Short mmCIF file of C-alpha atoms and ligand atoms in Angstrom, two decimals:
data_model
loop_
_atom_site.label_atom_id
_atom_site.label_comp_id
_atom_site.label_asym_id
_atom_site.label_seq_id
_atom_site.Cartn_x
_atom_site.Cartn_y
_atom_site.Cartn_z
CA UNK A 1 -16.00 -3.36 3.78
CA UNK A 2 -20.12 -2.48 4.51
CA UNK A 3 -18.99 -2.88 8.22
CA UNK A 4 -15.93 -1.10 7.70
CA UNK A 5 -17.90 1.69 6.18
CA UNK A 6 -20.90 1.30 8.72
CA UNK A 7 -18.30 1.82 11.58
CA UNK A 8 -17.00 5.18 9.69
CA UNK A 9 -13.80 4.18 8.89
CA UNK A 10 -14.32 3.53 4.77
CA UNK A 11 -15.45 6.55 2.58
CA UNK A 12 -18.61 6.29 0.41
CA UNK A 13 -16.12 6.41 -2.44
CA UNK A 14 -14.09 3.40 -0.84
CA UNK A 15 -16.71 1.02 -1.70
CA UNK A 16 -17.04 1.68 -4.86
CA UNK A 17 -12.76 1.71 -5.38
CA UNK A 18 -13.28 -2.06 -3.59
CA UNK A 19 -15.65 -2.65 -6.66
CA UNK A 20 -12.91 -2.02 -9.04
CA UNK A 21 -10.13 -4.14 -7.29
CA UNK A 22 -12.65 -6.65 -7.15
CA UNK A 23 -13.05 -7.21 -10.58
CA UNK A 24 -9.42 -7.69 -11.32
CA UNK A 25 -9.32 -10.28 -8.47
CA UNK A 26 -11.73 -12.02 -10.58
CA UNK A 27 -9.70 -11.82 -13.51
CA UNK A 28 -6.99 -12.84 -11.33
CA UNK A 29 -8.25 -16.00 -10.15
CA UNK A 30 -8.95 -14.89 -7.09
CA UNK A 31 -5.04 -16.24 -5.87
CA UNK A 32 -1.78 -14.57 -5.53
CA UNK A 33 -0.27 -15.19 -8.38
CA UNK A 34 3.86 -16.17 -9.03
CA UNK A 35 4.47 -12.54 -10.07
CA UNK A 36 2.85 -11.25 -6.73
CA UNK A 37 4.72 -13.71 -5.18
CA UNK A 38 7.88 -12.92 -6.08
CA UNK A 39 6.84 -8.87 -5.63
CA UNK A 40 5.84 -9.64 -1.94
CA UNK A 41 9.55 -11.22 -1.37
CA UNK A 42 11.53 -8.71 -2.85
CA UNK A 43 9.25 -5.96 -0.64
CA UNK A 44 10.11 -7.55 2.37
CA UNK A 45 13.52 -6.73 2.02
CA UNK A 46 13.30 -3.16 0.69
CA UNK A 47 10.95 -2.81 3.64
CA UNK A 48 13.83 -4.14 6.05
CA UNK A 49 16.93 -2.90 4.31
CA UNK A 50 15.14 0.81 4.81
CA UNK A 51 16.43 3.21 6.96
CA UNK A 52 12.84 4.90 7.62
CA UNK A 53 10.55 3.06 6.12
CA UNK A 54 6.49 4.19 6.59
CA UNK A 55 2.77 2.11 5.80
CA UNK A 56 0.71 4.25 4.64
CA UNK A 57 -2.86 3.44 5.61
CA UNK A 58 -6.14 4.82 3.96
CA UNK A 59 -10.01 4.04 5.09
CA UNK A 60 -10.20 0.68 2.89
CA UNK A 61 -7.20 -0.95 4.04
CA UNK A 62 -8.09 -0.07 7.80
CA UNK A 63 -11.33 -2.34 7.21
CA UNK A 64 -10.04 -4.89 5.52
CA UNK A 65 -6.37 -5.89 7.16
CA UNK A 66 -6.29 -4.07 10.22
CA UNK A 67 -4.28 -6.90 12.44
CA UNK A 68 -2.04 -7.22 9.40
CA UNK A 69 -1.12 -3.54 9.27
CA UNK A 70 -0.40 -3.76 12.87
CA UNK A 71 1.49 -6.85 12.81
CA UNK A 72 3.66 -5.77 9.54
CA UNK A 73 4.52 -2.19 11.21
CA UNK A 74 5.68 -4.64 14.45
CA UNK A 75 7.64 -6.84 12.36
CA UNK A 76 9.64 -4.54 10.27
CA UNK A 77 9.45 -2.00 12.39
CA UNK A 78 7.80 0.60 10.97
CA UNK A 79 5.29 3.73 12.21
CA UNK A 80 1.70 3.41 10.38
CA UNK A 81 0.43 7.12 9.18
CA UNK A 82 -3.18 7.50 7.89
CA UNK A 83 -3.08 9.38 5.15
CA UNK A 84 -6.98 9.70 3.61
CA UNK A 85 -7.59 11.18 -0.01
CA UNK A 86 -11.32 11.81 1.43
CA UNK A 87 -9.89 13.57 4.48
CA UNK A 88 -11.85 14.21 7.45
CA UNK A 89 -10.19 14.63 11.37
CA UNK A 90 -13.23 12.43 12.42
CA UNK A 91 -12.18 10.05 10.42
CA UNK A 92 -8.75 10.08 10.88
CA UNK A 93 -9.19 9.32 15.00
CA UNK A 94 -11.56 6.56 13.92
CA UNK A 95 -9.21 5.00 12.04
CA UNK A 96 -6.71 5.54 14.83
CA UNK A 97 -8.40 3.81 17.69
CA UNK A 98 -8.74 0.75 15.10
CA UNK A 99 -5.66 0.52 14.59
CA UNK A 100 -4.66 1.06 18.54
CA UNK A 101 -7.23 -1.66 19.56
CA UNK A 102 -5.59 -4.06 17.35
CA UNK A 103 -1.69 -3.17 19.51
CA UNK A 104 -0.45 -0.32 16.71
CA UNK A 105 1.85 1.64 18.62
CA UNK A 106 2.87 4.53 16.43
CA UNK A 107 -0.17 5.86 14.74
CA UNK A 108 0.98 9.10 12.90
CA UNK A 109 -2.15 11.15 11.36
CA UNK A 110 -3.53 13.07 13.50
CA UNK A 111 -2.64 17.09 13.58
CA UNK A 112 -0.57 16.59 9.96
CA UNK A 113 2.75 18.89 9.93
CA UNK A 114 4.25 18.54 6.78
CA UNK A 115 3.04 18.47 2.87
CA UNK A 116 4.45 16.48 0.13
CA UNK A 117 5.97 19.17 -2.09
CA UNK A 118 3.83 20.02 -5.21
CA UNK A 119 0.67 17.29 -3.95
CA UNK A 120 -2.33 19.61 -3.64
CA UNK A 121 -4.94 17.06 -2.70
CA UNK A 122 -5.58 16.02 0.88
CA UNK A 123 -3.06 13.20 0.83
CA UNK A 124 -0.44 15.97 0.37
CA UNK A 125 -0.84 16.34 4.04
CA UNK A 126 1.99 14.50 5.98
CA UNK A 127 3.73 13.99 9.26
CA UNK A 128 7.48 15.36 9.13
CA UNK A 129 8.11 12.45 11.46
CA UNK A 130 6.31 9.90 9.17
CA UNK A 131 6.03 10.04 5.32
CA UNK A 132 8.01 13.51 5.45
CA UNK A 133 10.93 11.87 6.01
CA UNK A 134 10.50 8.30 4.72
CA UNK A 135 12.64 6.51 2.49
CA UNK A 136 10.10 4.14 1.36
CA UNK A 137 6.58 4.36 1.89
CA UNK A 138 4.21 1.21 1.27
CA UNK A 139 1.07 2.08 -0.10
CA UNK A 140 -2.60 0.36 -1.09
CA UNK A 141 -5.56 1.64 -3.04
CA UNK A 142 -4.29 4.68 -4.12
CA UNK A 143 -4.68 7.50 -6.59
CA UNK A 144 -1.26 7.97 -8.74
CA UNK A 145 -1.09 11.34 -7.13
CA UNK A 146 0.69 10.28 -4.58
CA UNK A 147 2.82 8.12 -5.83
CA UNK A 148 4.23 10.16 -8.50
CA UNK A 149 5.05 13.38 -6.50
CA UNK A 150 6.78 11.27 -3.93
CA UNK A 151 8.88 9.65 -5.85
CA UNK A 152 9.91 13.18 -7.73
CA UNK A 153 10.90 13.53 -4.23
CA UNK A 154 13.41 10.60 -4.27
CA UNK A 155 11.40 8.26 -1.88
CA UNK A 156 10.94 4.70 -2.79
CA UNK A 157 7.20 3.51 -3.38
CA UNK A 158 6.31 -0.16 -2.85
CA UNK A 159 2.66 -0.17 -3.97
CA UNK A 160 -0.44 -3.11 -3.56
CA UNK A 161 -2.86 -2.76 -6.27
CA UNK A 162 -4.76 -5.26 -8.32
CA UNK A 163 -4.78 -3.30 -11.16
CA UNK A 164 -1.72 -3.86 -13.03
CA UNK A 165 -2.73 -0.94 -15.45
CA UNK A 166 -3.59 1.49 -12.62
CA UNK A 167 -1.13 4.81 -12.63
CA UNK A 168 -0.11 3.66 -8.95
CA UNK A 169 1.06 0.38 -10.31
CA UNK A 170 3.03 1.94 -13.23
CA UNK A 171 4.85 4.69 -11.08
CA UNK A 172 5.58 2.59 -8.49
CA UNK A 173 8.85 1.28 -8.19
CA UNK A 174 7.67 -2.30 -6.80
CA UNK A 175 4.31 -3.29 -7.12
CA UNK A 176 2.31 -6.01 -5.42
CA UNK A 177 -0.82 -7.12 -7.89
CA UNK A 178 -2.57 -9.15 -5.37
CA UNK A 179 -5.55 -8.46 -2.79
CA UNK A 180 -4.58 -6.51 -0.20
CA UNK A 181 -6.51 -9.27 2.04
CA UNK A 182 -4.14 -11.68 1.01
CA UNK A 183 -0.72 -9.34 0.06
CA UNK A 184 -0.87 -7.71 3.47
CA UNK A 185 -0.18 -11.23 5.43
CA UNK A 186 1.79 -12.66 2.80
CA UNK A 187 4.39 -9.62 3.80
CA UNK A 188 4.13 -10.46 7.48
CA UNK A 189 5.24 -13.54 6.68
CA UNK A 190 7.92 -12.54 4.19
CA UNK A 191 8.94 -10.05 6.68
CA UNK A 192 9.56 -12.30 9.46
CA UNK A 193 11.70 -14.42 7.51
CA UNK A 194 14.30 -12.03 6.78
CA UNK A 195 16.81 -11.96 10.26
CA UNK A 196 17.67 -8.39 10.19
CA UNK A 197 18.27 -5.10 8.76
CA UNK A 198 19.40 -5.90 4.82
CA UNK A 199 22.63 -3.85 4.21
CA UNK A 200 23.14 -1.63 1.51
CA UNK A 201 20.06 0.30 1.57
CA UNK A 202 16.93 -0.28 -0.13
CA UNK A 203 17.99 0.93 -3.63
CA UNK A 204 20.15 -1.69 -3.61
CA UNK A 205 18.02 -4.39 -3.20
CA UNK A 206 16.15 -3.15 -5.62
CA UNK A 207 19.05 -3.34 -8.61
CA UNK A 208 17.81 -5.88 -11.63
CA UNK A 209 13.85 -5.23 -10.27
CA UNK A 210 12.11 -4.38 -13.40
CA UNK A 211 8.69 -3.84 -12.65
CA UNK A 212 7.08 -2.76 -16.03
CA UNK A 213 7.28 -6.73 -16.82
CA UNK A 214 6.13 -7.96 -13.32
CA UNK A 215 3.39 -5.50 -14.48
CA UNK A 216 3.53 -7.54 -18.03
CA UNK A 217 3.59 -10.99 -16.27
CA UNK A 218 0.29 -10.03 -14.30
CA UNK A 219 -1.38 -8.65 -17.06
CA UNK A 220 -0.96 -11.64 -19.26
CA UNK A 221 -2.23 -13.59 -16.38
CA UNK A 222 -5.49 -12.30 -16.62
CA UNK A 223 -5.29 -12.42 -19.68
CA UNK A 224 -4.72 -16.07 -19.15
CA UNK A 225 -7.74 -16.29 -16.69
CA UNK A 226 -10.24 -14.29 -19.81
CA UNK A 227 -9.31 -16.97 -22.33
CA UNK A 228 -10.11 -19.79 -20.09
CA UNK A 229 -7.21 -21.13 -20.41
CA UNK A 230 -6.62 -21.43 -16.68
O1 PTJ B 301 -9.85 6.28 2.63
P1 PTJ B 301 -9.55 7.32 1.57
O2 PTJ B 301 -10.28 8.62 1.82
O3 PTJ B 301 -8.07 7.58 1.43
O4 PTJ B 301 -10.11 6.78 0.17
C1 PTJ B 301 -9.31 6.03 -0.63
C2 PTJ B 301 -9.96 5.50 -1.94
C3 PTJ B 301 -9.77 4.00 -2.00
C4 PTJ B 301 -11.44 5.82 -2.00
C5 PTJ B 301 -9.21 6.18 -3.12
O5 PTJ B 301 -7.84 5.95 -2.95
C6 PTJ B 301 -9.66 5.69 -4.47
O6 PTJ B 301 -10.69 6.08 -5.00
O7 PTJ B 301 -8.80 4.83 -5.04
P2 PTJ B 301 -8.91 4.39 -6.58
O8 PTJ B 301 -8.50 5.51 -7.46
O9 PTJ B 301 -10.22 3.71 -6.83
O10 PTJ B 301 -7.78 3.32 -6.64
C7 PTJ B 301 -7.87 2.15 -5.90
C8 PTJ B 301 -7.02 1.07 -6.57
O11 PTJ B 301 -6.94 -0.02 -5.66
C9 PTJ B 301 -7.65 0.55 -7.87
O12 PTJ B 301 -6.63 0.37 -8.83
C10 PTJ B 301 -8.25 -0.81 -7.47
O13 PTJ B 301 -8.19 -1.75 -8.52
C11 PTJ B 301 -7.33 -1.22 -6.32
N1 PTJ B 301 -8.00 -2.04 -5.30
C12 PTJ B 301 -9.28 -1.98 -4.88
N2 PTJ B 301 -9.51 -2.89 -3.92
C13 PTJ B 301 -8.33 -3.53 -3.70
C14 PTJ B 301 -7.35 -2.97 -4.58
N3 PTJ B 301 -6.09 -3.38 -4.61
C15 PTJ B 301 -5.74 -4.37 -3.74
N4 PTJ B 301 -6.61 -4.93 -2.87
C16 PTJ B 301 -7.90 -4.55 -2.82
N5 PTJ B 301 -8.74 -5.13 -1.96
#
């Protein structure tokens, strides 16, 4: 992440939202868990039963799973869009030739030409061709924002967070409590292992999902993990 940041592509605020996660890992266990586990499987198949699915990428994840990202948007297939809270062009294009010297071939970003409806912050700015028209949009280390006003807009949000109490992971409609170093290559994997194209759309895959108690079963693992009981 201090590299990450020292190469421009992490905001000063990224660090300290790396702090946060980082704690939770702790509390965690520092492992992927069985509810993460069975998260990551079931996103692997939204992500390939989608008709125009999108990974959203932010400064963070750009330091910390770069060759993932590209090898996840390769493997679904999927376009990657940077899409910064802490928006700066400057940043953006770093970000960009990143991801490009790690073999990403569809970088959206740059020159933003769409907004999510009623999303006033800078992540409101989208590409029609990426995130404007997705039908499910992966996220990591976001704000809520986002999340919320997209799904008003009837897109599906698959969302990596290690805080299971975070307003990402509550609005989300699949959520991934796990470090992104480790849930981003877990869904390569999971990813790879599913032949083709799911049929029936990614709603359907979704039907008998409930993630308020994958939420539940994370939580009480930490809780777990604080009693020393683990
Ligand atoms: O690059 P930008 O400009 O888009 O900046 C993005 C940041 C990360 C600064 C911004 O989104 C932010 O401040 O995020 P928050 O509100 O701190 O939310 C980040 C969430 O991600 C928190 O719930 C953290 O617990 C979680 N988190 C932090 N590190 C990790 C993580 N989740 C998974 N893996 C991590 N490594």
């Amino acid at each position: 992440m201090v590299d990450g940041w020292e190469r421009g592509l992490v905001a000063h605020q990224g660090l300290l939202a790396h702090g946060r996660g980082e704690a939770f890992d702790y509390l965690l266990g520092e492992r992927t868990t069985s509810p993460a586990r069975r998260a990551t499987r079931l996103a692997a198949r939204v992500l390939r039963a989608a008709r125009h699915p999108v990974i959203s990428v932010n400064g963070n994840l750009a330091a910390l799973v770069p060759e993932e990202l590209v090898a996840l948007a390769a493997a679904i297939p999927a376009p990657l869009e940077i899409n910064l809270f802490h928006r700066s062009e400057a940043r953006i294009a770093r970000i960009a030739r990143a991801l490009r010297s790690h073999g990403a071939s569809i970088v959206y970003g740059q020159g933003a030409d769409a907004r999510v409806p009623g999303l006033r912050s800078p992540r409101g700015r989208v590409h029609r061709a990426g995130i404007g028209t997705a039908d499910v949009v992966l996220v990591g280390l976001e704000d809520g924002d986002r999340t919320e006003k997209l799904r008003r807009q009837g897109v599906l949000v698959i969302a990596v967070d290690l805080n299971p109490l975070s307003r990402t992971a509550r609005r989300a409609h699949l959520t991934i409590v796990d470090n992104a170093t480790r849930a981003y290559a877990a869904l390569v994997e999971a990813v790879r292992t599913i032949p083709r194209r799911q049929a029936g759309g990614p709603r359907r895959v979704l039907i008998g999902w409930d993630n308020q108690a994958s939420l539940a079963a994370s939580a009480s693992v930490i809780r777990r993990v604080a009693a020393g009981l683990v």
